[in-house]
PDB file of C-alpha atoms in Angstrom:
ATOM      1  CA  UNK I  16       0.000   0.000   0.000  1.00 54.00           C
ATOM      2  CA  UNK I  17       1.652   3.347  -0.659  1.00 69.00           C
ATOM      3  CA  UNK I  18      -0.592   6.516   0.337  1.00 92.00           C
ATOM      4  CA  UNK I  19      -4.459   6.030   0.319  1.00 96.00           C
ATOM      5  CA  UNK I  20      -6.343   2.704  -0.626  1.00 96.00           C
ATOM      6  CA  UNK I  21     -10.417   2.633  -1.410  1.00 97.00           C
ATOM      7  CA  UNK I  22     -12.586   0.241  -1.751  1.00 97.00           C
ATOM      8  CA  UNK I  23     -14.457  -0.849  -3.965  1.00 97.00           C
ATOM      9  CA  UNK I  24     -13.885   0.943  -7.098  1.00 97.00           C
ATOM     10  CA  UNK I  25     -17.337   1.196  -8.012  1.00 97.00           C
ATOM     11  CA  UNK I  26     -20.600  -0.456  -7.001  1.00 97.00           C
ATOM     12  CA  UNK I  27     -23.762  -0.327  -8.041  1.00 97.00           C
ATOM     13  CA  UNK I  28     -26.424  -0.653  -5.484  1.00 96.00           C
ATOM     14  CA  UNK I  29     -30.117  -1.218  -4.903  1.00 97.00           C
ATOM     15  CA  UNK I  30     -31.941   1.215  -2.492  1.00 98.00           C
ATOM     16  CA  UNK I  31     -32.826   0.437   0.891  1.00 97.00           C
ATOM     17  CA  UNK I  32     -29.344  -1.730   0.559  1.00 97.00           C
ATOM     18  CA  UNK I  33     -26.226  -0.865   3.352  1.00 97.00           C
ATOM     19  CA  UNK I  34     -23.062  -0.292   2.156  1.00 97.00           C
ATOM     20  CA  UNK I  35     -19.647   0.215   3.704  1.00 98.00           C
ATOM     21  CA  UNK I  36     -16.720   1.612   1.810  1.00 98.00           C
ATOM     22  CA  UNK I  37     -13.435   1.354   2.779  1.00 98.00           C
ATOM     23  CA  UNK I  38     -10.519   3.838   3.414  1.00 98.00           C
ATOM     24  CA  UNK I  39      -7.073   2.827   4.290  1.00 97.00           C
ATOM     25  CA  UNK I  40      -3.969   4.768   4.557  1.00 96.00           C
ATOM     26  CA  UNK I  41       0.006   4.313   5.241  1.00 95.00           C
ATOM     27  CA  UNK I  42       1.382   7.864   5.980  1.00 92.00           C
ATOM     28  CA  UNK I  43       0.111   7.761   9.262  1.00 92.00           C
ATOM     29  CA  UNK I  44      -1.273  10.981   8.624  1.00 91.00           C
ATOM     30  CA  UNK I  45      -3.826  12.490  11.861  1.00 91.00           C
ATOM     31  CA  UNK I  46      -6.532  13.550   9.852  1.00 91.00           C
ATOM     32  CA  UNK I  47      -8.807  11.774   7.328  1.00 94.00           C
ATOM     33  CA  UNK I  48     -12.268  12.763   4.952  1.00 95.00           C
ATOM     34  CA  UNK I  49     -14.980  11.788   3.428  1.00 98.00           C
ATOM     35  CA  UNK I  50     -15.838  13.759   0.290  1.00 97.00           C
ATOM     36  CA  UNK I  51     -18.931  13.556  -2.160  1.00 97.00           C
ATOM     37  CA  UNK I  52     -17.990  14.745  -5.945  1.00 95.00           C
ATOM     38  CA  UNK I  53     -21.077  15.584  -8.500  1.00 93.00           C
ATOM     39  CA  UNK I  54     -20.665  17.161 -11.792  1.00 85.00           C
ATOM     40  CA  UNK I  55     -20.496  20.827 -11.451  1.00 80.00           C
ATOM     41  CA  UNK I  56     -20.830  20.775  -7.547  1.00 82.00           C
ATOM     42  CA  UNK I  57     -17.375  20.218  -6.630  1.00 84.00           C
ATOM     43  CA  UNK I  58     -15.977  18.473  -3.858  1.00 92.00           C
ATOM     44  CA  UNK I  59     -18.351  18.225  -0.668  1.00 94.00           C
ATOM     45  CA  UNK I  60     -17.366  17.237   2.705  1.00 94.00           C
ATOM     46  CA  UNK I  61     -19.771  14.032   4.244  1.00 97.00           C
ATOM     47  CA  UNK I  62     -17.662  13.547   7.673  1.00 97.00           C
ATOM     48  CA  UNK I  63     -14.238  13.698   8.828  1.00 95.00           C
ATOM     49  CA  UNK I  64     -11.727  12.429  11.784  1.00 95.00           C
ATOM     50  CA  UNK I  65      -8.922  14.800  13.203  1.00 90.00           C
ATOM     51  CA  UNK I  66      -7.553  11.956  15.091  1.00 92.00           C
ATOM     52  CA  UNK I  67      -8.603   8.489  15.973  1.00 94.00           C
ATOM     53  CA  UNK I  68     -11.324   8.064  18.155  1.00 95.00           C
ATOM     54  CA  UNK I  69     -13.075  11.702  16.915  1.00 95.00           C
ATOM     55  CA  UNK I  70     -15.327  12.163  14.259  1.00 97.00           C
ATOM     56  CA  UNK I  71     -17.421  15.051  12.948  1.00 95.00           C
ATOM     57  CA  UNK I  72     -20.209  16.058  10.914  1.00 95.00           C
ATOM     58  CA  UNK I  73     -19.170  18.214   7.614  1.00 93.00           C
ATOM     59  CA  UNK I  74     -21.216  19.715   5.298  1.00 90.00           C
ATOM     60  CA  UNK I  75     -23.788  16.857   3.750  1.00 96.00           C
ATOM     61  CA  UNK I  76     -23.519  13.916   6.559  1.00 97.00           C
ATOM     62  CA  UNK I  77     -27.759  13.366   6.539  1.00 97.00           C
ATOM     63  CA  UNK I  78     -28.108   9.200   5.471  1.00 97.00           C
ATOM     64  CA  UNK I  79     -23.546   8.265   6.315  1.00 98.00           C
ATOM     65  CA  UNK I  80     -21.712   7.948   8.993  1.00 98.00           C
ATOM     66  CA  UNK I  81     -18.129   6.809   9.872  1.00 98.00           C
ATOM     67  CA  UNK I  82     -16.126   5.991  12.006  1.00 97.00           C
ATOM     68  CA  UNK I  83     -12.201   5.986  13.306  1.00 97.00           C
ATOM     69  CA  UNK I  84     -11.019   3.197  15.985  1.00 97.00           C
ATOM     70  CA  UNK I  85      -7.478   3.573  14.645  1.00 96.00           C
ATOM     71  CA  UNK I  86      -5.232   5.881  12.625  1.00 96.00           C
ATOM     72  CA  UNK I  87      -5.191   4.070   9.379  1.00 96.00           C
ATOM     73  CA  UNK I  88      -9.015   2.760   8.484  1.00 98.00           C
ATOM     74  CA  UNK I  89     -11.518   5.612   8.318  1.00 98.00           C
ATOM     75  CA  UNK I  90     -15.016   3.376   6.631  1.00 98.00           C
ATOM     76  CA  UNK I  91     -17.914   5.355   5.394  1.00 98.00           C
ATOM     77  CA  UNK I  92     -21.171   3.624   5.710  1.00 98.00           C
ATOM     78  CA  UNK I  93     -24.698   4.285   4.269  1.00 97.00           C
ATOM     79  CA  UNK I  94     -27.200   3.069   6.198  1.00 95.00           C
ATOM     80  CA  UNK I  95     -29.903   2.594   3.819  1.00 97.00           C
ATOM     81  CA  UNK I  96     -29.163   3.748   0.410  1.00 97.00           C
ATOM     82  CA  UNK I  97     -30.870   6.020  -1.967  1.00 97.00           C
ATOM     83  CA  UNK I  98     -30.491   7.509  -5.378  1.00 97.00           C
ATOM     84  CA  UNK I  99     -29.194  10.454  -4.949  1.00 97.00           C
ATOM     85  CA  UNK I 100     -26.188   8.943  -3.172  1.00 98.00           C
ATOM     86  CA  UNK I 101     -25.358   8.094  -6.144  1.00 97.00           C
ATOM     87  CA  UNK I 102     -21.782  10.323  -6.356  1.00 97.00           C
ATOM     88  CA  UNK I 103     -18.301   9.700  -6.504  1.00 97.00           C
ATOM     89  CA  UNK I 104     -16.733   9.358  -3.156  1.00 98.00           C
ATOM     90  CA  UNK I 105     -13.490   9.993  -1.722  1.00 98.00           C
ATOM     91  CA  UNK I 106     -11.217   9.802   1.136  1.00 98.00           C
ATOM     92  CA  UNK I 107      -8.468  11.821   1.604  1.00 95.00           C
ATOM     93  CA  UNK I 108      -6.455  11.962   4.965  1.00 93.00           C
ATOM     94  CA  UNK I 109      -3.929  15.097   5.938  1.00 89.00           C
ATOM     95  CA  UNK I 110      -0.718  15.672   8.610  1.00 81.00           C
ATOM     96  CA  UNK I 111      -2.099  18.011  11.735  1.00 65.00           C
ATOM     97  CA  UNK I 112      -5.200  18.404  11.375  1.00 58.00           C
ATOM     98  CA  UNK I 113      -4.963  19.508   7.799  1.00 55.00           C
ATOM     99  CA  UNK I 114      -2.583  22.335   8.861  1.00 62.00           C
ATOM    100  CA  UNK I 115       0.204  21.950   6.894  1.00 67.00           C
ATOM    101  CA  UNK I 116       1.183  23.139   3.291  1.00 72.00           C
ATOM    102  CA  UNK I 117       1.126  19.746   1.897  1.00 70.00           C
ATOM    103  CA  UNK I 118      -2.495  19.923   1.540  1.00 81.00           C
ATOM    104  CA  UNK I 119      -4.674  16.268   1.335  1.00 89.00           C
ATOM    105  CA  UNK I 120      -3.676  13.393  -0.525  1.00 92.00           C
ATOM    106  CA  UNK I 121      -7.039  12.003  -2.088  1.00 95.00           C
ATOM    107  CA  UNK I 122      -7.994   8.020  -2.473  1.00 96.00           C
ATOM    108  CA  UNK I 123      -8.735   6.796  -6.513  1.00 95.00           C
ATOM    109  CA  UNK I 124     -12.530   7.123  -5.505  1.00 96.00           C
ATOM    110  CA  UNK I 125     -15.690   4.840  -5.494  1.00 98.00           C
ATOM    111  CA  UNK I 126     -17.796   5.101  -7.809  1.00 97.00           C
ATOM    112  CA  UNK I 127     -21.298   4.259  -6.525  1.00 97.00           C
ATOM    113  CA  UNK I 128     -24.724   4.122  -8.335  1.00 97.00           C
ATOM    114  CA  UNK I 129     -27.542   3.619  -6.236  1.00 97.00           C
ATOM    115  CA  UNK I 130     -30.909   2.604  -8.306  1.00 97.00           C
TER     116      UNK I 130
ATOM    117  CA  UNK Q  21     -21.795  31.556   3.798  1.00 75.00           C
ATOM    118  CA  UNK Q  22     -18.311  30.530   2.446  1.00 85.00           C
ATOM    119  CA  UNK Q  23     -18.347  30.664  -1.120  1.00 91.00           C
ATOM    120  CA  UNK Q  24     -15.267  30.073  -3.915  1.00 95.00           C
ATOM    121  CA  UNK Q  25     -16.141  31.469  -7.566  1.00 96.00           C
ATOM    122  CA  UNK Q  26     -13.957  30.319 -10.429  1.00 97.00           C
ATOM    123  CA  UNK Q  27     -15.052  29.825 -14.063  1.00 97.00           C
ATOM    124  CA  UNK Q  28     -16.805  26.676 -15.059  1.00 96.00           C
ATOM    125  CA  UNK Q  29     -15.174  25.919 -18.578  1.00 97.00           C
ATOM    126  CA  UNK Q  30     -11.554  27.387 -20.349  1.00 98.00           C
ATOM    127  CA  UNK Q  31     -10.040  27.057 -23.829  1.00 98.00           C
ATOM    128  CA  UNK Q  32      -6.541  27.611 -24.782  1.00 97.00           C
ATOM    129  CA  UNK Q  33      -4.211  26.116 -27.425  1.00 97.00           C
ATOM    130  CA  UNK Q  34      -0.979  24.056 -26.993  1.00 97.00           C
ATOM    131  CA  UNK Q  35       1.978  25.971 -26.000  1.00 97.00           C
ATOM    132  CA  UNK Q  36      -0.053  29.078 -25.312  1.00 98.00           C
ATOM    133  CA  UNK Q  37      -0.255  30.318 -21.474  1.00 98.00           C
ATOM    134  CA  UNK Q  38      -3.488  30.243 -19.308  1.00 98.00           C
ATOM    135  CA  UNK Q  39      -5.108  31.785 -16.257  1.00 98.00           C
ATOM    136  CA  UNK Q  40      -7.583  30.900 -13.981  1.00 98.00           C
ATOM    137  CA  UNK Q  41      -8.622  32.713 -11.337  1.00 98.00           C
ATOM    138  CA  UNK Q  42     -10.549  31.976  -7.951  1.00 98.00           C
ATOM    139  CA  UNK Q  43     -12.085  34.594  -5.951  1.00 98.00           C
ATOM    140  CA  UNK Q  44     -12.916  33.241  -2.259  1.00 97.00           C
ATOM    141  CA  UNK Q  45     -15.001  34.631   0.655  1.00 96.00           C
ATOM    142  CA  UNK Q  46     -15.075  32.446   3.373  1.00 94.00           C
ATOM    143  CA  UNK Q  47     -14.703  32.380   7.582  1.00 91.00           C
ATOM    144  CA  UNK Q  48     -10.750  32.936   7.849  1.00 93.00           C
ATOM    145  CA  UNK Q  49      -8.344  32.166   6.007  1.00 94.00           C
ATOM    146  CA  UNK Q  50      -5.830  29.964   6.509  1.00 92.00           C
ATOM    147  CA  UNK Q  51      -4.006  29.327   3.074  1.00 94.00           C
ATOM    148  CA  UNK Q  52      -5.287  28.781  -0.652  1.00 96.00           C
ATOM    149  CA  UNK Q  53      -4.443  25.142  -2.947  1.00 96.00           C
ATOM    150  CA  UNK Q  54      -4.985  24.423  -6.334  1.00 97.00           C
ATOM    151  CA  UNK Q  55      -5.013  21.174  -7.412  1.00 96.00           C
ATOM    152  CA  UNK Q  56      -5.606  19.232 -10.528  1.00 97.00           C
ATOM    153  CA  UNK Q  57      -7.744  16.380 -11.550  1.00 96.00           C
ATOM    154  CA  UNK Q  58      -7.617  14.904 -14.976  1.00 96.00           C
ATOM    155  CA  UNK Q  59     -10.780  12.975 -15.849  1.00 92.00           C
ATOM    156  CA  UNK Q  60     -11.930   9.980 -13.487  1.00 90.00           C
ATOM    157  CA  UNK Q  61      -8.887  10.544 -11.276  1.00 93.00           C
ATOM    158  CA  UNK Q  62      -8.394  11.815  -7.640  1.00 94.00           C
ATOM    159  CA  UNK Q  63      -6.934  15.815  -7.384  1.00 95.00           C
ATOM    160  CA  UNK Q  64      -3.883  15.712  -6.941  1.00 94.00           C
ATOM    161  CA  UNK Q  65      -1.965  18.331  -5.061  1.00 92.00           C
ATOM    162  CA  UNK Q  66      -0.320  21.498  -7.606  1.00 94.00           C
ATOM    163  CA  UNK Q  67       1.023  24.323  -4.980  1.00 94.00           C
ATOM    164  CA  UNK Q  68      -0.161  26.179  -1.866  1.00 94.00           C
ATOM    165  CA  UNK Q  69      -0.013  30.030  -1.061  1.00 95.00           C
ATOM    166  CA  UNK Q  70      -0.671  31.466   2.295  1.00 94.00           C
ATOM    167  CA  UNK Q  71       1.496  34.421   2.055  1.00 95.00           C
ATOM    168  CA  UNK Q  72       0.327  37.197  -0.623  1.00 97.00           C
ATOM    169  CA  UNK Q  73       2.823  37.089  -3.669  1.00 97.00           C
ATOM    170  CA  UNK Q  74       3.283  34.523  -6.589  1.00 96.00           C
ATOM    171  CA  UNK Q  75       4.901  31.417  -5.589  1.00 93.00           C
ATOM    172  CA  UNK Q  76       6.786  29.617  -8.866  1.00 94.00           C
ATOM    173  CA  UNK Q  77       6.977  25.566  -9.495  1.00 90.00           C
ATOM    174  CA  UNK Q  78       8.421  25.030 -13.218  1.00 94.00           C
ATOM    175  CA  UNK Q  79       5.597  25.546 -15.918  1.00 96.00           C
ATOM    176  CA  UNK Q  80       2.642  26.448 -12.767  1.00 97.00           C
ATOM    177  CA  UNK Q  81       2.624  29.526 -10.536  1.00 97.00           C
ATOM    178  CA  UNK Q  82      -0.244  30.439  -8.409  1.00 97.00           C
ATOM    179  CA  UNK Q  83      -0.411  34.005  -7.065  1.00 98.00           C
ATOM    180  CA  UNK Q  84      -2.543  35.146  -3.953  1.00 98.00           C
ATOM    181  CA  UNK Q  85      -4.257  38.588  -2.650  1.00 98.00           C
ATOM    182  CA  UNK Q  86      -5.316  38.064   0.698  1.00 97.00           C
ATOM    183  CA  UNK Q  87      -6.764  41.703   0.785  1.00 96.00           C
ATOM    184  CA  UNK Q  88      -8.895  41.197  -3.000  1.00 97.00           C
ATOM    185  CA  UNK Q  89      -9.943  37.276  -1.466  1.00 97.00           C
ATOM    186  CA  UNK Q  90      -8.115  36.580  -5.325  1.00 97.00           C
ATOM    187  CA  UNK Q  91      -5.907  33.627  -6.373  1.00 98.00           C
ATOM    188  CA  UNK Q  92      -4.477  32.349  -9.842  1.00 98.00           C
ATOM    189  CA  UNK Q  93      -2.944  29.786 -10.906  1.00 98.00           C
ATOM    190  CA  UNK Q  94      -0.422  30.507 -14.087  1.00 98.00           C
ATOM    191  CA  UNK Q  95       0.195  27.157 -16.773  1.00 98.00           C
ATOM    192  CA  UNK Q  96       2.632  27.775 -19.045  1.00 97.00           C
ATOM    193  CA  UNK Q  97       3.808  26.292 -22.633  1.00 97.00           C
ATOM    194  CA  UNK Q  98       0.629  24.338 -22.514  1.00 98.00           C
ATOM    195  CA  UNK Q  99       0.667  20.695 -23.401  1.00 97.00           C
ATOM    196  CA  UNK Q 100      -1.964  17.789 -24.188  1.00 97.00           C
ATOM    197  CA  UNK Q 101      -1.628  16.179 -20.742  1.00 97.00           C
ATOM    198  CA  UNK Q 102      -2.720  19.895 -18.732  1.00 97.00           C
ATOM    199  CA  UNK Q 103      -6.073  18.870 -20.027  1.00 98.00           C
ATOM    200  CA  UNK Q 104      -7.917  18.447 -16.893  1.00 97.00           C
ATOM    201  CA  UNK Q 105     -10.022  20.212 -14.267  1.00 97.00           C
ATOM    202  CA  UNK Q 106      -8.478  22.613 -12.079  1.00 98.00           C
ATOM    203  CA  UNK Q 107      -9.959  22.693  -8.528  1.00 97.00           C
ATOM    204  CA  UNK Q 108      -9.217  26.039  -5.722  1.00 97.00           C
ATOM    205  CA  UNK Q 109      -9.748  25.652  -2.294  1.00 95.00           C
ATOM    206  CA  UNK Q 110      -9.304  27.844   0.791  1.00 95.00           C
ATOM    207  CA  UNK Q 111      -8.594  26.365   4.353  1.00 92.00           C
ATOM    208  CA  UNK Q 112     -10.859  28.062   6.909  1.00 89.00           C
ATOM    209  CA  UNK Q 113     -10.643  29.612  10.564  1.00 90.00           C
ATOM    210  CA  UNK Q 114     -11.155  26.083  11.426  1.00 83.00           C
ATOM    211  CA  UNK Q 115      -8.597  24.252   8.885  1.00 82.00           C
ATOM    212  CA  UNK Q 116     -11.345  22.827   6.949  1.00 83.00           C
ATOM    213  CA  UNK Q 117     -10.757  23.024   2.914  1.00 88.00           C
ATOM    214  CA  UNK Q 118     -13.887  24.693   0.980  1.00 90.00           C
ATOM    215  CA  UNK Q 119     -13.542  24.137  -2.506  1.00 93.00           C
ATOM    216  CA  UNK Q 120     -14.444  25.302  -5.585  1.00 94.00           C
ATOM    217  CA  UNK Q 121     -16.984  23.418  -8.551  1.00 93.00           C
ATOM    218  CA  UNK Q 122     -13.470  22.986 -10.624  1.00 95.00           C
ATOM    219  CA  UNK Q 123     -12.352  24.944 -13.529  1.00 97.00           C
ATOM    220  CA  UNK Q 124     -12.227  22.032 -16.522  1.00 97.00           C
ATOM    221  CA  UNK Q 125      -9.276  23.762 -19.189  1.00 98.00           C
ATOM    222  CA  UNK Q 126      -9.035  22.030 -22.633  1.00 98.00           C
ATOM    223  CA  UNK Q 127      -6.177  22.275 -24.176  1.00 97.00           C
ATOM    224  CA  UNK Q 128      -6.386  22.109 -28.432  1.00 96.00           C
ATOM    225  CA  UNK Q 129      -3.758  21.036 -30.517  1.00 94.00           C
TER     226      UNK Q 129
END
């Protein structure tokens, strides 16, 4: 593994289904995120971890939630799916809270279509 | 509310030079990226300004007014591959990154 690891790449899914997608990372970076990408929205943030064992609410969290028991895994999970979670997601993790110049280093994505 | 403008959609032609600019209004600031992300990728990280002035890396540059809430970011000698979306964000009083929709540049031969 070298940086950030999602899976899977891309799912489709049937409403009402639960889903869990995976985030791992190496770089033992604090901080990690859960982003939502549409066409011509941009980059939305679902939840996100400053360290393990925190979580918060960012700026669309309504039907996911996550969690962080240890530095590396950071899983996003919808509960009960609907169509318009259907998005690209990604995870992205940063050093110190996100305070440094390096910026986040972003996951491939998941592609999920919920119908 | 926190808001970062930058155009949807930009032309320009191979070898040429390009701008695109971000204008930002948001809850603190705490220092500007760019990124790019070519088509079906993740954004990858371009440059970073906190400080107001233009900060060079080889063909990109990215310039910052703190006081105008204005960034650019500078490509020169154009080629094929800079085809891809170009996404600004800000980092907030609270070190969260708002972003931008994405600027998508195509690049013609």
């Amino acid at each position: 593994i070298a940086g950030i690891t999602q899976a899977p790449t891309s799912q489709i899914l049937a409403a009402g289904r639960r889903m869990t997608l995976r985030c791992t990372q190496d770089m033992r970076h604090n901080a990690m995120y859960w982003y939502r990408q549409d066409l011509g929205l941009g980059l939305r943030l679902i939840h996100y971890s400053n360290t393990a064992g925190t979580t918060g609410k960012g700026e669309v969290p309504d039907g996911y939630s996550v969690s962080r028991a240890n530095t590396d895994d950071f899983p996003l999970t919808l509960a009960s799916a609907v169509p318009s979670q259907t998005s690209v997601y990604f995870c992205a993790s940063s050093d110190y809270s996100g305070q440094g110049a390096s910026g986040y280093t972003f996951g491939s994505g998941t592609r999920l279509t919920v119908v | 509310g926190q808001n970062i403008d930058q155009p949807t959609e930009m032309t320009a032609t191979e070898g040429a030079i390009v701008q695109i600019n971000c204008t930002y209004q948001t809850s603190g600031f705490n220092g500007l990226f760019w990124y790019q992300q070519h088509a079906g990728e993740a954004p990858t990280f371009l440059s970073y300004n906190v400080l107001d002035g233009l900060e060079e890396k080889g063909r990109f540059s990215s310039f910052l007014s703190r006081s105008k809430g204005y960034s650019y970011l500078l490509l020169k000698e154009l080629q094929m591959k800079d085809s891809a979306s170009y996404l600004c964000a800000v980092r907030d009083k609270d070190y969260q990154l708002i972003w931008g929709a994405g600027t998508k540049l195509i690049i013609k031969p």
